[in-house]
PDB file of C-alpha atoms in Angstrom:
ATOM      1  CA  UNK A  54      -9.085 -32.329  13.051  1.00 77.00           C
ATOM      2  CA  UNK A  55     -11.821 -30.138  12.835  1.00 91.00           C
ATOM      3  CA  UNK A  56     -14.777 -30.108   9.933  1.00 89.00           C
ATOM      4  CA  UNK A  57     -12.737 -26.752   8.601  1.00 91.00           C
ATOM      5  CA  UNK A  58      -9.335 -28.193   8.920  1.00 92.00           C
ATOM      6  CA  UNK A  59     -10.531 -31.256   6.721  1.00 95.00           C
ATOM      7  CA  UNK A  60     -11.574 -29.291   4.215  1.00 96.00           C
ATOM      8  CA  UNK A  61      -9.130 -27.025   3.981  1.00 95.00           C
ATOM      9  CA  UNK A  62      -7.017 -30.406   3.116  1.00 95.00           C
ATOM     10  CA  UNK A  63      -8.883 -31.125   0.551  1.00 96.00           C
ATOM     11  CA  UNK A  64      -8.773 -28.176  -1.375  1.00 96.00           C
ATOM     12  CA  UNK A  65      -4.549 -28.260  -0.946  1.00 95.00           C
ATOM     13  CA  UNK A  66      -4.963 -31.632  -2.400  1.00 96.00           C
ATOM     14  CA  UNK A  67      -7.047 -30.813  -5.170  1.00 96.00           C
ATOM     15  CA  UNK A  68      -5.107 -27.957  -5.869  1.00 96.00           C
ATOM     16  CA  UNK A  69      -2.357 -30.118  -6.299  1.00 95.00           C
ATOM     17  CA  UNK A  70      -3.829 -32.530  -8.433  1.00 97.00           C
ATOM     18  CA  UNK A  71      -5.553 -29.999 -10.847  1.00 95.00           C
ATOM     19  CA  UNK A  72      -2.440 -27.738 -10.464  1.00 95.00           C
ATOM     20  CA  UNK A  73      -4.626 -24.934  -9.033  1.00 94.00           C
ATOM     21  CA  UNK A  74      -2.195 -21.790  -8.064  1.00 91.00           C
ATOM     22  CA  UNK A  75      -2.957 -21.501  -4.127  1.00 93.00           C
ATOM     23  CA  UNK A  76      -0.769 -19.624  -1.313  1.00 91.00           C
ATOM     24  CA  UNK A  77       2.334 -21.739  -0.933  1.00 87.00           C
ATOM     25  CA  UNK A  78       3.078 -23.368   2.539  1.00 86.00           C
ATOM     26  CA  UNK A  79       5.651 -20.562   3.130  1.00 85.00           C
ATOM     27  CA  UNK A  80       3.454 -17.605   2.458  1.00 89.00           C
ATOM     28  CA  UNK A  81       0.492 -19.829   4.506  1.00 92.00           C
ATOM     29  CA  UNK A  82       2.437 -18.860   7.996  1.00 92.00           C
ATOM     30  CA  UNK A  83       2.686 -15.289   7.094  1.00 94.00           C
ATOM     31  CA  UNK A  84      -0.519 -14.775   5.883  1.00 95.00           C
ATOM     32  CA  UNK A  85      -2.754 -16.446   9.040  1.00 96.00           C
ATOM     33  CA  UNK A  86      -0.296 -14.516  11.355  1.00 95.00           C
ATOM     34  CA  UNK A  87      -1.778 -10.977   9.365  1.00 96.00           C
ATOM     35  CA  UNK A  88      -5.402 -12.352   9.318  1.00 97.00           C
ATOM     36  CA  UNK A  89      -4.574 -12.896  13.363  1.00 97.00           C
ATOM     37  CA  UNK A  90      -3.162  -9.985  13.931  1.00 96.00           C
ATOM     38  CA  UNK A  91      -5.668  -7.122  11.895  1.00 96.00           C
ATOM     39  CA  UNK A  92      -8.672  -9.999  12.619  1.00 97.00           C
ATOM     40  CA  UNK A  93     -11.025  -7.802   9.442  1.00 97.00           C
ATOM     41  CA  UNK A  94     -14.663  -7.649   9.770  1.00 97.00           C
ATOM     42  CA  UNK A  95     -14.719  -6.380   5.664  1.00 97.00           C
ATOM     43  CA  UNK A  96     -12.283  -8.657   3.444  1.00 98.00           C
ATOM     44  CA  UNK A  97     -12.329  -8.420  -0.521  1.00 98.00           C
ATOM     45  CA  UNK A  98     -10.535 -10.836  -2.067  1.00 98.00           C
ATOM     46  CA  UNK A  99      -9.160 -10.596  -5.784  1.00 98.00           C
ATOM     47  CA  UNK A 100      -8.740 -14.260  -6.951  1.00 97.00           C
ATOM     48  CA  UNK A 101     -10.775 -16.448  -5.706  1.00 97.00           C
ATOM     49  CA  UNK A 102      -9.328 -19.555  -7.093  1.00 96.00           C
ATOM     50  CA  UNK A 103     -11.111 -22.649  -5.217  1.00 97.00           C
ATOM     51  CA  UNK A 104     -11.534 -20.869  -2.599  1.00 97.00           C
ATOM     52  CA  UNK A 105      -8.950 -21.768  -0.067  1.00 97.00           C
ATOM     53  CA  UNK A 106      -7.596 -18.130   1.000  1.00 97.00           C
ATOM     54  CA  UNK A 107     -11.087 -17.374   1.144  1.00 97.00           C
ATOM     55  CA  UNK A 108     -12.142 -20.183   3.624  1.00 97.00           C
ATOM     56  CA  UNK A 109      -8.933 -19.843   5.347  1.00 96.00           C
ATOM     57  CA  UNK A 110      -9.138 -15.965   6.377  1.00 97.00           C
ATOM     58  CA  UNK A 111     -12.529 -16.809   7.562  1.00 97.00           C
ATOM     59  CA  UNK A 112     -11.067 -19.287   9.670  1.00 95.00           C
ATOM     60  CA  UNK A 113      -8.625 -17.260  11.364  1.00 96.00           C
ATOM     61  CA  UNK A 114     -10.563 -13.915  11.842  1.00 96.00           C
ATOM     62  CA  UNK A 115     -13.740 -12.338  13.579  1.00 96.00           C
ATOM     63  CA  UNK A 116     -16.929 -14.793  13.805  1.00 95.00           C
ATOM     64  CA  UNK A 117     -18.755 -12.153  12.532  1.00 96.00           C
ATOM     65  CA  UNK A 118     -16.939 -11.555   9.178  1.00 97.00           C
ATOM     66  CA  UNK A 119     -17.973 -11.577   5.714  1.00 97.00           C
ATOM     67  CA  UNK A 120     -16.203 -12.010   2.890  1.00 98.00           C
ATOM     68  CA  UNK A 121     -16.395 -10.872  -0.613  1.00 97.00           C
ATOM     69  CA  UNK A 122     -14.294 -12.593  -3.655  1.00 98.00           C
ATOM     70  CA  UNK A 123     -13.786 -12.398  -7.131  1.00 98.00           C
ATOM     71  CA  UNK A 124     -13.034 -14.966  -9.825  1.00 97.00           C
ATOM     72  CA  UNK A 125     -12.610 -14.669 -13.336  1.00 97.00           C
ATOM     73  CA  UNK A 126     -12.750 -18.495 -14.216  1.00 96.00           C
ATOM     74  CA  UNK A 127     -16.476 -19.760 -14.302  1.00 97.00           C
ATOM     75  CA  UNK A 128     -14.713 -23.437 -13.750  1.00 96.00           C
ATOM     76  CA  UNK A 129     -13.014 -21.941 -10.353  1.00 96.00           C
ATOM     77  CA  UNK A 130     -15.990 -20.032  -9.516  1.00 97.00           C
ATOM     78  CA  UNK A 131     -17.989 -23.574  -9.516  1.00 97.00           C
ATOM     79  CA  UNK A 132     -15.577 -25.120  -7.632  1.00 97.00           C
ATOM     80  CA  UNK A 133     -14.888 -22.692  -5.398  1.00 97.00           C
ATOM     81  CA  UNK A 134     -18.896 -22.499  -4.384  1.00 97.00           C
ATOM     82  CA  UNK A 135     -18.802 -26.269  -4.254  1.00 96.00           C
ATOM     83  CA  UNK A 136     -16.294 -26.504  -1.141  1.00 96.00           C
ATOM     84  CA  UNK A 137     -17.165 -23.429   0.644  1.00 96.00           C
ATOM     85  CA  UNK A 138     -21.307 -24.621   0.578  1.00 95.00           C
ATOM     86  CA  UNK A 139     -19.562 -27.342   2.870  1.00 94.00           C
ATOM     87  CA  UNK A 140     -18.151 -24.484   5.505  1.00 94.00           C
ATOM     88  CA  UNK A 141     -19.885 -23.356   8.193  1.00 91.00           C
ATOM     89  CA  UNK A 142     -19.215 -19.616   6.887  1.00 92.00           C
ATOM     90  CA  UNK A 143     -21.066 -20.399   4.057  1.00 93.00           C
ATOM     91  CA  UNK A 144     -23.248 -17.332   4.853  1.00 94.00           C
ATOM     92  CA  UNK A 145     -20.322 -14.952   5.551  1.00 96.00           C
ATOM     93  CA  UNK A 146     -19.053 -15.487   1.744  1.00 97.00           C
ATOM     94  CA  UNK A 147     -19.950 -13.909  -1.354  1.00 96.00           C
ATOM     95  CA  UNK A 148     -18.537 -15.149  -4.599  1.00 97.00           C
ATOM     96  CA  UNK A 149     -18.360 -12.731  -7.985  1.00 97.00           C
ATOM     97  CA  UNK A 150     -17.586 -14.281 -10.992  1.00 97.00           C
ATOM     98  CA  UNK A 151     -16.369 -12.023 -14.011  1.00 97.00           C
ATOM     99  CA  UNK A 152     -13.505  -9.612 -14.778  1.00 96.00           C
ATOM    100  CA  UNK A 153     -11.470  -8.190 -11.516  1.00 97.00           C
ATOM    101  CA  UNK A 154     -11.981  -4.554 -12.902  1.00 96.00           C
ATOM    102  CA  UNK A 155     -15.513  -4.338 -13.871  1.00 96.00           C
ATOM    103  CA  UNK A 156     -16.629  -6.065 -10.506  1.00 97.00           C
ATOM    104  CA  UNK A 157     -14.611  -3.669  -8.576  1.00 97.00           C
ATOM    105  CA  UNK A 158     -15.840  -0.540 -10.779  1.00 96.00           C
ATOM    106  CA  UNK A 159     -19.276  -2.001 -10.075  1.00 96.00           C
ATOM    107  CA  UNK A 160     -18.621  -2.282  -5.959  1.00 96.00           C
ATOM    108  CA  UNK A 161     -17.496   1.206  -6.342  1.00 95.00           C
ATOM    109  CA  UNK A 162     -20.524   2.623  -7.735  1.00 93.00           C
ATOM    110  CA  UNK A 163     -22.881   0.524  -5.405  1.00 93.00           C
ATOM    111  CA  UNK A 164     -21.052   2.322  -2.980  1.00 88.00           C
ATOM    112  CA  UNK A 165     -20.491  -0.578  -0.234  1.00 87.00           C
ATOM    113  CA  UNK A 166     -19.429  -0.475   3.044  1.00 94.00           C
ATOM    114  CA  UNK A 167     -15.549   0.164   2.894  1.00 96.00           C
ATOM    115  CA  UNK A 168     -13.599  -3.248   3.354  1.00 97.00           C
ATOM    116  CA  UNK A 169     -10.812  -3.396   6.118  1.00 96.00           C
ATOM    117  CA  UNK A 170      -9.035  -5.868   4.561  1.00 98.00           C
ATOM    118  CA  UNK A 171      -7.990  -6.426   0.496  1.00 98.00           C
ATOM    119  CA  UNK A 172      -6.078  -9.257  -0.013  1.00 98.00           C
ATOM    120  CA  UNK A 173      -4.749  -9.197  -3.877  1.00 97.00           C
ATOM    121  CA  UNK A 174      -3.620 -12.586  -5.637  1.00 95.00           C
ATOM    122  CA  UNK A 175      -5.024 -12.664  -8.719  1.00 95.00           C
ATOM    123  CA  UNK A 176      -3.245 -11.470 -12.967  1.00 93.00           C
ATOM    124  CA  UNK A 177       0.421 -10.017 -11.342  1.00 93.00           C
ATOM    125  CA  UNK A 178       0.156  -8.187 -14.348  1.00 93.00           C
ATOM    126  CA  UNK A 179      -2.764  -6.332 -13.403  1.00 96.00           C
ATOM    127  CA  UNK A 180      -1.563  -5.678  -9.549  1.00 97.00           C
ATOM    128  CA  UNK A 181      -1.178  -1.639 -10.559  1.00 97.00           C
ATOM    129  CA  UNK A 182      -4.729  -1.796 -11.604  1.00 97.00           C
ATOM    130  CA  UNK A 183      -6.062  -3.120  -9.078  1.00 97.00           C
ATOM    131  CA  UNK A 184      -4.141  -0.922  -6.571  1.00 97.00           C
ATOM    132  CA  UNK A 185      -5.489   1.951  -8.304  1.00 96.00           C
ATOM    133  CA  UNK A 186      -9.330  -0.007  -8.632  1.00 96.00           C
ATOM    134  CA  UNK A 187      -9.408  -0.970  -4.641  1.00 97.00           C
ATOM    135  CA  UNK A 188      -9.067   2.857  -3.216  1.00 95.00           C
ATOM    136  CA  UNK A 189     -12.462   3.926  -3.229  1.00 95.00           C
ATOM    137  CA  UNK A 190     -13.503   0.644  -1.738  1.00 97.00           C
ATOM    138  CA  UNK A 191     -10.897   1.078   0.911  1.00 96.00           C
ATOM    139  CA  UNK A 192     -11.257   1.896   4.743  1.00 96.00           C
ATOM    140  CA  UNK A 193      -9.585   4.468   5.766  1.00 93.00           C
ATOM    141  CA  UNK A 194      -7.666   2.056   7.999  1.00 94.00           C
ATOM    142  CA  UNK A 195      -7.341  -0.549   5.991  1.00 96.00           C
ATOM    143  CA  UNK A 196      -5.128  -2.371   4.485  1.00 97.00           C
ATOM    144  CA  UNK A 197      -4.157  -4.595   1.570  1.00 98.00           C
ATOM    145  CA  UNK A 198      -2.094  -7.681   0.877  1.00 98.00           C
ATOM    146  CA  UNK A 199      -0.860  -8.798  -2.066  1.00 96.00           C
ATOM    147  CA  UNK A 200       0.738 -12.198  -2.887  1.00 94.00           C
ATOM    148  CA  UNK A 201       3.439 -13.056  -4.941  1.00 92.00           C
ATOM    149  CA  UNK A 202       4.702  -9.398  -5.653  1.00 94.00           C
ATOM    150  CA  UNK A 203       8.665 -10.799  -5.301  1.00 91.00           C
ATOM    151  CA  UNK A 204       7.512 -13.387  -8.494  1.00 89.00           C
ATOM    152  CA  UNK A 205      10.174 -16.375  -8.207  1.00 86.00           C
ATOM    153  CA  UNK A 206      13.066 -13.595  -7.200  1.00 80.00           C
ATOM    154  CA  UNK A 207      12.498 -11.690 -10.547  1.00 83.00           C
ATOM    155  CA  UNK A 208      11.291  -8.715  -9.100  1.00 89.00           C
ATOM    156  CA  UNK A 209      14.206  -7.818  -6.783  1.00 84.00           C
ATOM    157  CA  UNK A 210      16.889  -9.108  -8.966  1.00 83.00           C
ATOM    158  CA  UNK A 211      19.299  -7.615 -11.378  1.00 79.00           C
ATOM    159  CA  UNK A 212      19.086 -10.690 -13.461  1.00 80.00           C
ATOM    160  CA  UNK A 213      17.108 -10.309 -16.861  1.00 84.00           C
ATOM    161  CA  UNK A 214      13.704 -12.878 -16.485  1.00 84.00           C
ATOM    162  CA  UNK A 215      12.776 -15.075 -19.271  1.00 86.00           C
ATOM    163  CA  UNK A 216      11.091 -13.491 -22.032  1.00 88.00           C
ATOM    164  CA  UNK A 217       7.921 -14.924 -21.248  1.00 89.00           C
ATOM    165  CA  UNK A 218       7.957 -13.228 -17.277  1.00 88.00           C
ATOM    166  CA  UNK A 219       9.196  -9.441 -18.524  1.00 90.00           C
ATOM    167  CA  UNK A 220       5.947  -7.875 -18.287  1.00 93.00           C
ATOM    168  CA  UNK A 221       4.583  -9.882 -15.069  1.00 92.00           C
ATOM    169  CA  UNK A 222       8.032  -8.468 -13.853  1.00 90.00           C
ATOM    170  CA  UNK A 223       7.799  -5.111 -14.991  1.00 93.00           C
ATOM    171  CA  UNK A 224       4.375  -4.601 -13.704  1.00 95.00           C
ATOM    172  CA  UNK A 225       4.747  -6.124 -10.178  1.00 95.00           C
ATOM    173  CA  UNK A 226       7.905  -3.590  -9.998  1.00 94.00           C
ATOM    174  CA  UNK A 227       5.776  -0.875 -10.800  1.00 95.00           C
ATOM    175  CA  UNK A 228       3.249  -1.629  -8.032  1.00 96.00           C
ATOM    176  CA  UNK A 229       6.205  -1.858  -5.625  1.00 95.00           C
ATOM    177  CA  UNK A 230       6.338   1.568  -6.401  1.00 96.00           C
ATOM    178  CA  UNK A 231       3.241   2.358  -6.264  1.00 96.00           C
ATOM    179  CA  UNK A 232       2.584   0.923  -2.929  1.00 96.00           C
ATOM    180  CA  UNK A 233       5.971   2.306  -1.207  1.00 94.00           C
ATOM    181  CA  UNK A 234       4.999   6.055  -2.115  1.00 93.00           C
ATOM    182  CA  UNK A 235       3.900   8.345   0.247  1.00 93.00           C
ATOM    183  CA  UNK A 236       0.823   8.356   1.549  1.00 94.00           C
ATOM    184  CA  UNK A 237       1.331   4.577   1.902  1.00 95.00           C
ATOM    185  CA  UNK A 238       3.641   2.301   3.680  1.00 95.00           C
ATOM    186  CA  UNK A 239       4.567  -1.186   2.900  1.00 97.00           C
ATOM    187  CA  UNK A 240       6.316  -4.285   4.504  1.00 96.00           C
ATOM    188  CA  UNK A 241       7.465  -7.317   1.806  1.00 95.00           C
ATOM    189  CA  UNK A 242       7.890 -10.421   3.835  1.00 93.00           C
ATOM    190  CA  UNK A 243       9.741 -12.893   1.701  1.00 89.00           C
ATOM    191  CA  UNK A 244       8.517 -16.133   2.735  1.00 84.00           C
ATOM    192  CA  UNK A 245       6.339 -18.221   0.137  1.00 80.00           C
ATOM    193  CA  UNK A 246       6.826 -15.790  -3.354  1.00 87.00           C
ATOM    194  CA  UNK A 247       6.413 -12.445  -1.244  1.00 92.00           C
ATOM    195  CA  UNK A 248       3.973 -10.935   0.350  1.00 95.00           C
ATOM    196  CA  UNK A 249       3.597  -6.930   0.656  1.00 96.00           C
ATOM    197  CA  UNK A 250       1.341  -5.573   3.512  1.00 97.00           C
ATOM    198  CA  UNK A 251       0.217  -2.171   2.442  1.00 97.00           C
ATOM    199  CA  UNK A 252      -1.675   0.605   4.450  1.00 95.00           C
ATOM    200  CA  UNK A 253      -1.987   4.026   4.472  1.00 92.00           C
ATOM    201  CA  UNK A 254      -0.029   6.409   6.477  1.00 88.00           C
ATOM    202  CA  UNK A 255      -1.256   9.940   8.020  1.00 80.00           C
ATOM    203  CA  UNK A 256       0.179  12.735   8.915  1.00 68.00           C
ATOM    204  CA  UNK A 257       0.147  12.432  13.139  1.00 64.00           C
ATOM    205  CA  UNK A 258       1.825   9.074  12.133  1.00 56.00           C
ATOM    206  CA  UNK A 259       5.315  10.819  10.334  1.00 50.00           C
TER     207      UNK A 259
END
């Protein structure tokens, strides 16, 4: 097992022990296969969590990648630097702590180098808003990923959720939308709690 694949380990256990939201084993498959596949050189992350997506896109990608991720827990943020210090990427990662909209606001008016890659699994409630947030950060080939957008079968059923899910629901629905109007296109693989690849569709494409 390699230094990577150890650690990577440890963060599923710990995530498990401190009940830690991470991508699910189903969702896992699906999501290497897309880092394999568009292998991004520019990767924003929303949700950093402990770090695990982070470390394990950076895994599966270009050696030359870098990574940028925000976090709105300080306690996750911490934790998060703790394992990936261990990684050989180290260098490749850069870790934002504070509030998902005013980090990507600020990225915006820094004007950085477009990211390839935006991978989204952070408030479902705030996916529209960060759809909306991401677009002048995004390449014009690139594409995002968002986790979770099917939320426990909710979002595709006719059944009413619980009370306490209605707005997660509603809001997730609404970046279906979003994300499945013209100019962009959008796959939902169902494995894990869904997963929608989005990217942006041209005219010589139609």
């Amino acid at each position: 097992m390699t230094e990577t694949a150890k650690i990577l380990q440890e963060m599923e256990q710990y995530a498990t022990a401190h009940r830690v939201p991470i991508i699910n084993a189903g969702g896992r498959r699906v999501f290497v296969e897309l880092i394999e596949q568009y292998r991004p050189k520019r990767i924003l992350e929303i949700g950093t969590a402990i770090g695990y997506s982070a470390l394990l896109t950076l895994s599966h990608t270009r050696p030359d990648a870098q990574l940028t991720s925000l976090e709105l827990s300080e306690e996750r943020w911490r934790t998060a630097q703790a394992f990936l210090a261990r990684c050989a990427c180290a260098a490749r990662v850069q870790l934002l702590q504070g509030d998902a909209e005013e980090l990507l606001e600020a990225l915006a008016m820094q004007q950085v180098q477009p990211f390839d890659f935006v991978f989204i699994d952070a408030a479902k409630g705030q996916y529209p808003v960060y759809f909306s947030k991401v677009q002048p950060l995004l390449a014009p080939d690139g594409v995002i990923l968002a986790d979770n957008v099917l939320f426990r079968g909710y979002v595709q059923s006719d059944a009413k959720p619980p009370r306490r899910y209605r707005t997660i629901v509603k809001r997730l629905r609404t970046y279906l939308r979003l994300v499945q109007a013209p100019p962009f296109q959008t796959e939902i693989f169902a494995k894990g709690d869904g997963l929608a690849l989005t990217r942006r569709i041209y005219e010589e494409e139609t």
